[in-house]
Amino acid sequence: MKPISKDEDRLWEEHLYREEPDSDFTLKLMQKLDSVSMESGEDGSPFVKKSIKAHWKRRTGIAAAAVVILAGGAWFAFDRTAEPAQPAVNAVDRLPLPNIPVPEALKYSYFADDYKRLKPLGLVVNPDIHINDQGYTLKIEDVLVDRSHMVMTMQQTTPDGLGLSRSLYAMGRIHVTDEEGRQVATLARDARTKGPLTERLLFQFYDEIPDKVVVRGELRNLNVGRYYDYEKKSYKDRDVKVDWSFQFNIDMTKAKTLAVENSMDNTYTTPEGLKLDMTQLVRTPNGTRLDLNVKLEDKLRGKVDENWASYMSIIYHLEIPETNEYRIFNGIRPDARQAKFQLQDLSDLRNGGPLKLSETWDPAFVTVDAKNIRFVLDGYTLPVKEEKSVEVDLEKRRKDTNFYTFAQFEQLGDKILFYDFEYEPLMESYDPPKIDVKEGYSLVLKGSGTFRNAFMGDRWVAVDSDGKEYPVEVNGYPDQPNNNSEYVEDDLQLKIRGFNEEKGTKFTLKRTVVNREYRDVNWEVDLPSYDSLPWLK
């Protein structure tokens, strides 16, 4: 067993502040896609209705870039000899879920289906935690547990009955350990819901799990929101000291018996020098989890950014020959989805170990009783140090036409055209009320872009004539990928924070790190199958 890591603070910060899609928006989007006819249209798209734009927000410079792509997916019939441009479409035969009541805290979330899968098997634990301190209450009633993960829902309310959803950072820690206090699980993330909302925490268990797991909370510093200080003309956090300490035990014996684990030893090294090791496949009633280790050879390690492991991702698809179907995961390809649960464990990197990746597939998309699943690697992304710059002269913009390119940026297949600009007030990161509190101005470059590389992890900077650097924030709402797997954005904005009219009209715009997508790969693995699934007996 591992002791509690010194990197725990970093893991919590990465988990709580990773930008994710809004859960309500995602749920409504998926519901809308469920109603879309799955017949090929005249334009070759499998959707008859026009697809909804996926929300994209990319930040670079002072903040790490973070984007999640929401794309409606479909199960496509797989035929190696068929023309891939217009594949036929098959619907998924979802196994019926038990018609049982779902707790109010889970009813309107993606976890409602998870609850229905686990509750009849005795894999929902109610620790009956109810703490009231100064009117601030914490309730923990339904904990979802299987061999692979634990999901804990924490209902947090203020004295006036309002809910809290962003209160865990800096308020304390929650530990999942054995009886001797050694850590047995680490924070993972649910790709379906908004990351910073911390009323639900997801933990992934290590390979070895004791029969009894101890969950201990040390929560004392409660942040209840921000307010505007009119005297100091700035925003401040409102903190309250509470004692929300708790502890409860979970009997893991049943969860361990209701799972199928298969060790794996499949290794592949890409032409660029990225090594992938498949280590394990875990099937539970609530999803199938694939574990991989990732290492970089020295040549590739010298090319990547120091934070490569936080942004690295694999792009792949699954083929199921028995049902003649496949499912695309990650990347910007049409109809790609995210895994249900994801983990990027960086804890061994400092000691020369690998990055540990885990992807857990939702039973609604990859049924847990599917046999003979073939994993096919399609590519991967890495933040690579690839500096490219362009000289921008704002005076070259023409005012007699709305669209005239006065600057153009191209790099590694990505192309951006700038045709307009404006200045806007520079405000704090949090959305303020309608108050004129200016900290300066930002230059906003407007244009369009076509991107072949991944969005998350890019870094930009602007340099004025005196050599001063300004961070850059990139915003846009790209459409579905085109036939070349490129995202096209016709309303792209690059905000150069703090660059105002007094700084001049000429500067250098640089992209210093590109989250590059590599597609030169060739690796297929037949994943372990099974003889029987214990929860179906």
Coordinates of N, CA and C in Angstrom, one line a residue, residues 58-279:
R58 N -10.5 28.2 -24.4 CA -9.2 27.9 -24.2 C -8.4 29.1 -23.6
R59 N -7.8 28.8 -22.5 CA -7.0 29.8 -21.8 C -5.5 29.5 -21.9
T60 N -4.7 30.5 -22.2 CA -3.3 30.3 -22.2 C -2.6 31.5 -21.5
G61 N -1.3 31.4 -21.2 CA -0.6 32.5 -20.6 C -0.6 32.3 -19.1
I62 N -1.4 33.2 -18.4 CA -1.4 33.2 -16.9 C -2.1 32.0 -16.4
A63 N -3.0 31.4 -17.2 CA -3.7 30.2 -16.7 C -3.5 29.1 -17.7
A64 N -3.6 27.9 -17.2 CA -3.4 26.7 -18.0 C -4.6 26.6 -19.0
A65 N -4.3 26.2 -20.2 CA -5.4 26.0 -21.2 C -6.2 24.8 -20.8
A66 N -7.5 25.0 -21.0 CA -8.4 23.8 -20.6 C -9.7 23.9 -21.5
V67 N -9.9 22.8 -22.2 CA -11.1 22.7 -23.0 C -11.7 21.4 -23.0
V68 N -12.9 21.3 -23.0 CA -13.6 20.0 -23.1 C -14.5 20.1 -24.3
I69 N -14.4 19.1 -25.2 CA -15.3 19.1 -26.4 C -16.5 18.2 -26.1
L70 N -17.7 18.8 -26.4 CA -18.9 18.0 -26.3 C -19.4 17.6 -27.7
A71 N -19.4 16.4 -28.0 CA -19.8 15.9 -29.3 C -20.8 14.8 -29.2
G72 N -21.9 14.9 -29.9 CA -22.9 13.8 -29.9 C -22.2 12.6 -30.6
G73 N -22.4 11.4 -30.0 CA -21.8 10.2 -30.6 C -22.9 9.3 -31.1
A74 N -22.5 8.4 -32.0 CA -23.4 7.4 -32.5 C -22.6 6.1 -32.6
W75 N -23.3 5.0 -32.5 CA -22.6 3.7 -32.7 C -22.7 3.4 -34.2
F76 N -21.5 3.2 -34.8 CA -21.4 3.0 -36.2 C -21.1 1.5 -36.5
A77 N -21.8 1.0 -37.5 CA -21.4 -0.4 -37.9 C -20.0 -0.4 -38.4
F78 N -19.2 -1.4 -38.0 CA -17.8 -1.5 -38.4 C -17.6 -2.5 -39.5
D79 N -17.0 -2.0 -40.5 CA -16.7 -2.9 -41.7 C -15.4 -2.4 -42.3
R80 N -14.3 -3.1 -42.2 CA -13.0 -2.7 -42.6 C -13.0 -2.4 -44.1
T81 N -13.9 -3.0 -44.9 CA -13.9 -2.8 -46.3 C -14.8 -1.7 -46.8
A82 N -15.6 -1.2 -45.8 CA -16.6 -0.2 -46.2 C -16.0 1.1 -46.3
E83 N -16.7 2.0 -47.1 CA -16.2 3.4 -47.2 C -16.5 4.1 -45.9
P84 N -15.5 4.7 -45.2 CA -15.7 5.3 -43.9 C -16.4 6.6 -43.9
A85 N -16.6 7.3 -45.0 CA -17.1 8.6 -45.1 C -18.6 8.6 -44.7
Q86 N -19.3 7.5 -45.0 CA -20.8 7.5 -44.7 C -21.1 6.1 -44.2
P87 N -20.7 5.8 -43.0 CA -21.0 4.5 -42.4 C -22.4 4.4 -42.0
A88 N -22.9 3.1 -42.1 CA -24.3 2.9 -41.6 C -24.3 3.0 -40.0
V89 N -25.5 3.2 -39.5 CA -25.6 3.5 -38.0 C -26.4 2.4 -37.4
N90 N -26.0 1.9 -36.2 CA -26.7 1.0 -35.4 C -27.0 1.6 -34.1
A91 N -28.1 1.4 -33.5 CA -28.4 1.9 -32.2 C -27.9 0.9 -31.2
V92 N -27.6 1.4 -30.0 CA -27.1 0.5 -28.9 C -28.3 -0.1 -28.2
D93 N -28.2 -1.4 -28.0 CA -29.2 -2.1 -27.2 C -28.9 -2.0 -25.7
R94 N -29.4 -1.0 -25.1 CA -29.0 -0.8 -23.7 C -29.8 -1.8 -22.8
L95 N -29.1 -2.4 -21.8 CA -29.7 -3.3 -20.9 C -30.7 -2.5 -20.0
P96 N -31.9 -2.9 -19.8 CA -32.9 -2.2 -19.0 C -32.4 -2.0 -17.5
L97 N -32.5 -0.9 -17.0 CA -32.1 -0.6 -15.6 C -33.3 -0.9 -14.7
P98 N -33.0 -1.3 -13.4 CA -34.1 -1.5 -12.5 C -35.0 -0.2 -12.3
N99 N -36.2 -0.4 -12.2 CA -37.2 0.7 -11.9 C -37.3 0.9 -10.4
I100 N -36.3 1.6 -9.9 CA -36.2 1.8 -8.4 C -36.1 3.3 -8.2
P101 N -36.6 3.8 -7.0 CA -36.5 5.3 -6.7 C -35.0 5.7 -6.5
V102 N -34.7 6.9 -7.0 CA -33.3 7.4 -6.9 C -33.3 8.6 -5.9
P103 N -32.4 8.6 -5.0 CA -32.3 9.8 -4.0 C -32.3 11.1 -4.7
E104 N -32.9 12.1 -4.1 CA -33.0 13.4 -4.7 C -31.7 14.0 -5.1
A105 N -30.6 13.7 -4.3 CA -29.3 14.3 -4.6 C -28.7 13.7 -5.9
L106 N -29.2 12.6 -6.3 CA -28.7 11.9 -7.5 C -29.6 11.9 -8.7
K107 N -30.9 12.2 -8.4 CA -32.0 12.0 -9.4 C -31.7 12.7 -10.7
Y108 N -31.3 13.9 -10.7 CA -31.1 14.7 -11.9 C -29.7 14.8 -12.4
S109 N -28.9 13.8 -12.2 CA -27.5 13.7 -12.6 C -27.3 12.4 -13.3
Y110 N -26.1 12.4 -13.9 CA -25.7 11.1 -14.6 C -25.5 10.0 -13.6
F111 N -25.4 10.3 -12.3 CA -25.2 9.2 -11.3 C -26.5 8.5 -11.0
A112 N -27.6 8.9 -11.6 CA -28.9 8.2 -11.4 C -28.8 6.8 -11.9
D113 N -28.3 6.7 -13.1 CA -28.1 5.3 -13.7 C -27.1 4.5 -13.0
D114 N -26.0 5.1 -12.5 CA -25.0 4.4 -11.7 C -25.7 3.9 -10.4
Y115 N -26.5 4.7 -9.8 CA -27.2 4.2 -8.6 C -28.1 3.0 -8.9
K116 N -28.8 3.1 -10.0 CA -29.7 1.9 -10.3 C -29.0 0.7 -10.6
R117 N -27.7 0.8 -11.1 CA -26.9 -0.4 -11.4 C -26.4 -1.0 -10.1
L118 N -26.0 -0.2 -9.1 CA -25.3 -0.6 -8.0 C -26.2 -0.9 -6.8
K119 N -27.3 -0.2 -6.6 CA -28.1 -0.4 -5.4 C -28.7 -1.8 -5.3
P120 N -29.2 -2.4 -6.3 CA -29.7 -3.8 -6.1 C -28.7 -4.8 -5.8
L121 N -27.4 -4.5 -6.0 CA -26.3 -5.4 -5.7 C -25.7 -5.2 -4.4
G122 N -26.3 -4.2 -3.6 CA -25.8 -3.9 -2.3 C -24.5 -3.1 -2.3
L123 N -24.3 -2.3 -3.4 CA -23.0 -1.6 -3.5 C -23.3 -0.1 -3.3
V124 N -24.3 0.3 -2.6 CA -24.6 1.7 -2.2 C -24.5 1.7 -0.7
V125 N -23.6 2.5 -0.1 CA -23.4 2.6 1.3 C -24.0 3.9 1.8
N126 N -24.7 3.9 3.0 CA -25.3 5.1 3.6 C -24.6 5.2 5.0
P127 N -23.5 6.1 5.0 CA -22.8 6.3 6.3 C -23.6 7.2 7.3
D128 N -24.7 7.8 6.8 CA -25.6 8.6 7.6 C -24.8 9.7 8.4
I129 N -24.0 10.5 7.6 CA -23.3 11.6 8.2 C -24.2 12.9 8.0
H130 N -24.5 13.5 9.2 CA -25.3 14.7 9.2 C -24.7 15.7 10.3
I131 N -23.9 16.7 9.8 CA -23.2 17.6 10.7 C -23.8 19.0 10.6
N132 N -24.1 19.6 11.7 CA -24.6 21.0 11.7 C -23.7 21.8 12.6
D133 N -23.0 22.8 12.0 CA -22.1 23.7 12.8 C -22.4 25.1 12.4
Q134 N -23.0 25.9 13.3 CA -23.3 27.3 13.1 C -24.4 27.5 12.0
G135 N -25.2 26.4 11.8 CA -26.1 26.5 10.7 C -25.7 26.0 9.4
Y136 N -24.4 25.8 9.3 CA -23.8 25.2 8.0 C -23.8 23.7 8.2
T137 N -24.5 23.0 7.2 CA -24.7 21.6 7.4 C -24.0 20.8 6.3
L138 N -23.6 19.6 6.6 CA -23.0 18.6 5.7 C -23.7 17.3 5.8
K139 N -24.2 16.8 4.7 CA -24.8 15.5 4.7 C -24.2 14.5 3.7
I140 N -23.9 13.3 4.2 CA -23.4 12.3 3.3 C -24.2 11.0 3.5
E141 N -25.0 10.7 2.5 CA -26.0 9.6 2.6 C -25.8 8.5 1.7
D142 N -25.5 8.7 0.4 CA -25.4 7.7 -0.6 C -24.0 7.7 -1.2
V143 N -23.2 6.6 -0.9 CA -21.9 6.5 -1.5 C -21.9 5.3 -2.4
L144 N -21.6 5.5 -3.7 CA -21.6 4.4 -4.7 C -20.2 3.8 -4.7
V145 N -20.2 2.4 -4.6 CA -18.9 1.7 -4.5 C -18.9 0.5 -5.3
D146 N -17.8 0.3 -6.1 CA -17.5 -0.9 -6.8 C -16.1 -1.2 -6.6
R147 N -15.6 -2.3 -7.3 CA -14.2 -2.6 -7.1 C -13.2 -1.5 -7.7
S148 N -13.8 -0.7 -8.6 CA -12.9 0.2 -9.3 C -13.0 1.6 -8.7
H149 N -14.2 2.1 -8.3 CA -14.3 3.5 -7.9 C -15.3 3.6 -6.7
M150 N -15.1 4.8 -6.1 CA -16.1 5.2 -5.0 C -16.5 6.7 -5.4
V151 N -17.8 6.9 -5.4 CA -18.4 8.2 -5.6 C -19.1 8.6 -4.3
M152 N -18.7 9.8 -3.8 CA -19.3 10.3 -2.5 C -20.0 11.6 -2.8
T153 N -21.3 11.7 -2.5 CA -22.1 12.9 -2.7 C -22.2 13.6 -1.3
M154 N -21.8 14.9 -1.3 CA -21.8 15.7 -0.1 C -22.8 16.8 -0.3
Q155 N -23.9 16.8 0.4 CA -24.8 17.9 0.4 C -24.4 19.0 1.4
Q156 N -24.1 20.2 0.9 CA -23.6 21.3 1.8 C -24.6 22.5 1.7
T157 N -25.0 23.0 2.8 CA -26.0 24.1 2.8 C -25.6 25.1 3.8
T158 N -26.0 26.4 3.6 CA -25.7 27.5 4.5 C -26.9 27.7 5.4
P159 N -26.8 28.5 6.4 CA -27.9 28.7 7.4 C -29.2 29.2 6.7
D160 N -29.1 29.8 5.6 CA -30.3 30.3 4.9 C -30.9 29.2 3.9
G161 N -30.2 28.0 4.0 CA -30.7 26.9 3.1 C -30.2 26.9 1.7
L162 N -29.3 27.8 1.4 CA -28.7 27.8 0.1 C -27.6 26.7 0.0
G163 N -27.5 26.1 -1.2 CA -26.5 25.1 -1.4 C -25.1 25.6 -1.7
L164 N -24.1 24.9 -1.4 CA -22.7 25.3 -1.7 C -22.2 24.2 -2.7
S165 N -21.4 24.7 -3.6 CA -20.9 23.7 -4.6 C -19.4 23.9 -4.9
R166 N -18.8 24.9 -4.4 CA -17.4 25.2 -4.7 C -16.6 25.4 -3.4
S167 N -16.8 24.6 -2.4 CA -16.4 24.9 -1.1 C -15.2 24.1 -0.6
L168 N -14.7 23.1 -1.3 CA -13.8 22.2 -0.7 C -12.3 22.7 -0.8
Y169 N -12.0 23.5 -1.8 CA -10.6 23.9 -1.9 C -10.2 24.7 -0.7
A170 N -9.1 24.3 0.0 CA -8.5 25.0 1.1 C -9.3 24.7 2.4
M171 N -10.4 24.0 2.3 CA -11.2 23.8 3.6 C -10.7 22.5 4.3
G172 N -10.0 21.7 3.6 CA -9.5 20.5 4.3 C -9.3 19.4 3.3
R173 N -9.2 18.2 3.8 CA -9.0 17.0 2.9 C -9.8 15.9 3.3
I174 N -10.0 15.0 2.3 CA -10.7 13.7 2.5 C -9.8 12.6 2.1
H175 N -9.6 11.7 3.1 CA -8.6 10.6 2.9 C -9.4 9.3 2.7
V176 N -8.9 8.4 1.8 CA -9.5 7.1 1.7 C -8.3 6.1 1.9
T177 N -8.3 5.4 3.1 CA -7.2 4.7 3.5 C -7.6 3.3 4.0
D178 N -6.6 2.5 4.4 CA -6.8 1.3 5.1 C -6.9 1.6 6.6
E179 N -7.0 0.6 7.4 CA -7.1 0.8 8.9 C -5.8 1.3 9.5
E180 N -4.7 1.2 8.8 CA -3.4 1.7 9.3 C -3.2 3.1 8.8
G181 N -4.1 3.7 8.0 CA -3.9 5.1 7.5 C -3.2 5.2 6.2
R182 N -2.9 4.0 5.5 CA -2.2 4.1 4.2 C -3.3 4.3 3.1
Q183 N -2.9 5.2 2.2 CA -3.9 5.6 1.1 C -4.1 4.4 0.2
V184 N -5.4 4.2 -0.1 CA -5.8 3.1 -1.0 C -6.6 3.6 -2.2
A185 N -6.7 4.9 -2.4 CA -7.4 5.4 -3.6 C -6.9 6.8 -3.8
T186 N -7.1 7.3 -5.1 CA -6.7 8.6 -5.5 C -7.8 9.3 -6.2
L187 N -7.8 10.6 -6.2 CA -8.8 11.4 -6.9 C -8.8 11.1 -8.4
A188 N -10.0 10.9 -8.9 CA -10.1 10.8 -10.4 C -11.2 11.8 -10.8
R189 N -11.6 11.8 -12.0 CA -12.6 12.8 -12.4 C -13.7 12.1 -13.3
D190 N -14.9 12.6 -13.1 CA -16.0 12.2 -13.9 C -16.1 13.1 -15.1
A191 N -15.8 12.6 -16.3 CA -15.8 13.4 -17.5 C -17.2 13.9 -17.9
R192 N -18.2 13.4 -17.3 CA -19.6 13.8 -17.7 C -20.1 15.1 -17.0
T193 N -19.5 15.4 -15.9 CA -20.0 16.6 -15.1 C -18.9 17.6 -14.9
K194 N -19.3 18.7 -14.4 CA -18.4 19.9 -14.2 C -17.4 19.6 -13.1
G195 N -16.1 19.7 -13.4 CA -15.1 19.3 -12.4 C -15.1 20.2 -11.2
P196 N -15.1 21.5 -11.2 CA -15.0 22.3 -10.0 C -16.2 22.1 -9.0
L197 N -17.3 21.6 -9.5 CA -18.4 21.4 -8.5 C -18.1 20.2 -7.7
T198 N -17.9 20.4 -6.4 CA -17.3 19.4 -5.6 C -18.3 18.8 -4.6
E199 N -19.6 18.8 -4.9 CA -20.5 18.1 -4.1 C -20.4 16.6 -4.3
R200 N -19.8 16.2 -5.4 CA -19.5 14.8 -5.7 C -18.1 14.6 -5.9
L201 N -17.5 13.7 -5.2 CA -16.0 13.4 -5.3 C -15.9 11.9 -5.8
L202 N -15.0 11.7 -6.8 CA -14.7 10.4 -7.4 C -13.3 10.0 -7.0
F203 N -13.2 8.8 -6.4 CA -11.9 8.2 -6.1 C -11.8 6.9 -6.8
Q204 N -10.6 6.7 -7.3 CA -10.3 5.4 -8.0 C -9.4 4.6 -7.1
F205 N -9.8 3.3 -6.8 CA -9.0 2.5 -5.9 C -7.7 1.9 -6.6
Y206 N -6.7 1.7 -5.8 CA -5.5 1.1 -6.2 C -5.7 -0.4 -6.6
D207 N -4.7 -1.0 -7.1 CA -4.8 -2.4 -7.5 C -5.1 -3.3 -6.3
E208 N -4.5 -3.0 -5.1 CA -4.8 -3.8 -3.9 C -5.7 -3.0 -3.0
I209 N -6.8 -3.7 -2.6 CA -7.8 -3.0 -1.8 C -8.0 -3.9 -0.5
P210 N -8.0 -3.3 0.7 CA -8.3 -4.1 1.9 C -9.8 -4.4 2.0
D211 N -10.1 -5.3 2.8 CA -11.6 -5.6 3.0 C -12.3 -4.5 3.7
K212 N -11.6 -3.7 4.5 CA -12.2 -2.5 5.1 C -11.5 -1.3 4.7
V213 N -12.3 -0.3 4.2 CA -11.7 1.0 3.8 C -12.2 2.1 4.7
V214 N -11.4 3.0 5.1 CA -11.7 4.1 6.0 C -11.8 5.4 5.2
V215 N -12.9 6.1 5.3 CA -13.0 7.4 4.7 C -13.1 8.4 5.8
R216 N -12.1 9.3 5.8 CA -11.9 10.3 6.8 C -11.9 11.7 6.2
G217 N -12.8 12.6 6.8 CA -12.8 14.0 6.3 C -12.3 14.9 7.4
E218 N -11.4 15.9 7.0 CA -10.9 16.9 7.8 C -11.2 18.2 7.2
L219 N -12.5 18.7 7.4 CA -13.0 19.8 6.7 C -13.3 20.9 7.8
R220 N -12.7 22.0 7.6 CA -12.8 23.1 8.7 C -12.9 24.5 8.1
N221 N -12.3 24.8 7.0 CA -12.2 26.1 6.5 C -13.2 26.2 5.3
L222 N -14.4 26.9 5.6 CA -15.5 26.9 4.6 C -15.5 28.2 3.9
N223 N -15.3 28.2 2.6 CA -15.4 29.4 1.7 C -16.8 29.5 1.2
V224 N -17.6 30.5 1.6 CA -19.0 30.6 1.2 C -19.2 31.6 0.1
G225 N -18.2 32.0 -0.6 CA -18.4 32.9 -1.8 C -17.6 34.2 -1.7
R226 N -17.8 34.9 -2.8 CA -17.0 36.2 -2.9 C -18.0 37.4 -2.8
Y227 N -17.5 38.5 -2.3 CA -18.3 39.7 -2.2 C -17.4 40.9 -2.6
Y228 N -18.1 42.0 -2.9 CA -17.3 43.1 -3.4 C -17.2 44.1 -2.3
D229 N -15.9 44.5 -2.0 CA -15.6 45.5 -1.0 C -15.5 46.9 -1.7
Y230 N -16.5 47.7 -1.4 CA -16.6 49.0 -2.1 C -15.5 49.9 -1.6
E231 N -15.0 49.8 -0.4 CA -14.0 50.7 0.1 C -12.6 50.4 -0.6
K232 N -12.3 49.1 -0.7 CA -11.0 48.7 -1.4 C -11.2 48.5 -2.9
K233 N -12.4 48.5 -3.4 CA -12.7 48.3 -4.8 C -12.1 47.0 -5.3
S234 N -12.4 46.0 -4.6 CA -11.9 44.6 -5.0 C -12.8 43.6 -4.4
Y235 N -12.5 42.3 -4.9 CA -13.3 41.2 -4.4 C -12.6 40.4 -3.4
K236 N -13.3 39.9 -2.4 CA -12.7 39.2 -1.3 C -13.5 37.9 -1.1
D237 N -12.8 36.9 -0.5 CA -13.5 35.7 -0.2 C -14.1 35.8 1.2
R238 N -15.3 35.2 1.4 CA -15.9 35.1 2.7 C -15.7 33.7 3.3
D239 N -14.9 33.7 4.4 CA -14.5 32.4 5.0 C -15.2 32.2 6.3
V240 N -15.6 31.0 6.6 CA -16.2 30.6 7.9 C -15.5 29.4 8.4
K241 N -15.2 29.4 9.7 CA -14.6 28.2 10.4 C -15.7 27.3 10.9
V242 N -15.6 26.1 10.4 CA -16.6 25.1 10.8 C -15.8 23.8 11.2
D243 N -16.5 22.9 11.9 CA -16.0 21.6 12.2 C -16.8 20.5 11.5
W244 N -16.4 20.2 10.3 CA -17.1 19.2 9.5 C -16.3 17.9 9.4
S245 N -15.6 17.6 10.5 CA -14.8 16.3 10.5 C -15.8 15.1 10.6
F246 N -15.4 14.1 9.9 CA -16.2 12.9 9.9 C -15.3 11.6 9.6
Q247 N -15.9 10.5 9.8 CA -15.2 9.2 9.5 C -16.2 8.1 9.4
F248 N -16.1 7.3 8.4 CA -16.9 6.1 8.3 C -16.1 5.0 7.6
N249 N -16.6 3.8 7.7 CA -15.9 2.6 7.1 C -16.8 2.0 6.0
I250 N -16.1 1.4 5.0 CA -16.8 0.7 4.0 C -16.3 -0.7 3.9
D251 N -17.2 -1.7 3.9 CA -16.9 -3.1 3.7 C -16.7 -3.4 2.2
M252 N -15.5 -3.7 1.8 CA -15.3 -3.9 0.4 C -15.3 -5.3 -0.1
T253 N -15.7 -6.2 0.8 CA -15.6 -7.7 0.4 C -16.6 -8.0 -0.8
K254 N -17.8 -7.5 -0.7 CA -18.7 -7.7 -1.8 C -18.3 -7.1 -3.1
A255 N -17.9 -5.8 -3.0 CA -17.5 -5.1 -4.2 C -16.3 -5.8 -4.9
K256 N -15.4 -6.4 -4.1 CA -14.3 -7.1 -4.7 C -14.7 -8.4 -5.4
T257 N -15.8 -9.1 -4.9 CA -16.2 -10.3 -5.5 C -17.0 -10.1 -6.8
L258 N -17.7 -8.9 -6.8 CA -18.5 -8.5 -8.0 C -17.7 -7.8 -9.0
A259 N -16.6 -8.4 -9.4 CA -15.7 -7.7 -10.4 C -14.9 -8.8 -11.1
V260 N -14.4 -8.5 -12.3 CA -13.5 -9.4 -13.1 C -12.3 -8.6 -13.4
E261 N -11.1 -9.1 -13.0 CA -9.9 -8.4 -13.2 C -9.0 -9.3 -14.1
N262 N -8.4 -8.7 -15.1 CA -7.4 -9.4 -15.9 C -6.1 -8.6 -16.1
S263 N -5.0 -9.2 -15.7 CA -3.7 -8.5 -15.8 C -3.4 -8.6 -17.3
M264 N -2.6 -7.5 -17.8 CA -2.2 -7.4 -19.2 C -0.8 -7.1 -19.3
D265 N -0.1 -7.5 -20.4 CA 1.3 -7.1 -20.6 C 1.4 -6.9 -22.1
N266 N 0.8 -5.8 -22.6 CA 0.9 -5.4 -24.0 C 1.6 -4.1 -24.1
T267 N 2.7 -4.0 -24.9 CA 3.5 -2.8 -25.0 C 3.7 -2.4 -26.4
Y268 N 3.7 -1.1 -26.6 CA 3.9 -0.5 -27.9 C 4.6 0.8 -27.7
T269 N 5.6 1.1 -28.7 CA 6.3 2.4 -28.7 C 6.1 3.0 -30.0
T270 N 5.6 4.3 -30.0 CA 5.3 5.0 -31.2 C 6.6 5.4 -31.9
P271 N 6.5 5.8 -33.2 CA 7.7 6.2 -33.9 C 8.4 7.4 -33.3
E272 N 7.6 8.3 -32.6 CA 8.2 9.5 -31.9 C 8.8 9.1 -30.6
G273 N 8.5 7.9 -30.0 CA 9.2 7.6 -28.8 C 8.3 7.6 -27.6
L274 N 7.0 7.5 -27.7 CA 6.1 7.4 -26.6 C 5.7 5.9 -26.4
K275 N 6.0 5.4 -25.2 CA 5.8 4.0 -24.9 C 4.5 3.8 -24.0
L276 N 3.7 2.9 -24.5 CA 2.4 2.6 -23.8 C 2.5 1.1 -23.3
D277 N 2.1 0.9 -22.1 CA 2.0 -0.4 -21.5 C 0.6 -0.6 -21.0
M278 N -0.2 -1.6 -21.5 CA -1.4 -1.9 -20.9 C -1.2 -2.9 -19.7
T279 N -1.8 -2.5 -18.6 CA -1.5 -3.3 -17.4 C -2.7 -4.1 -16.9

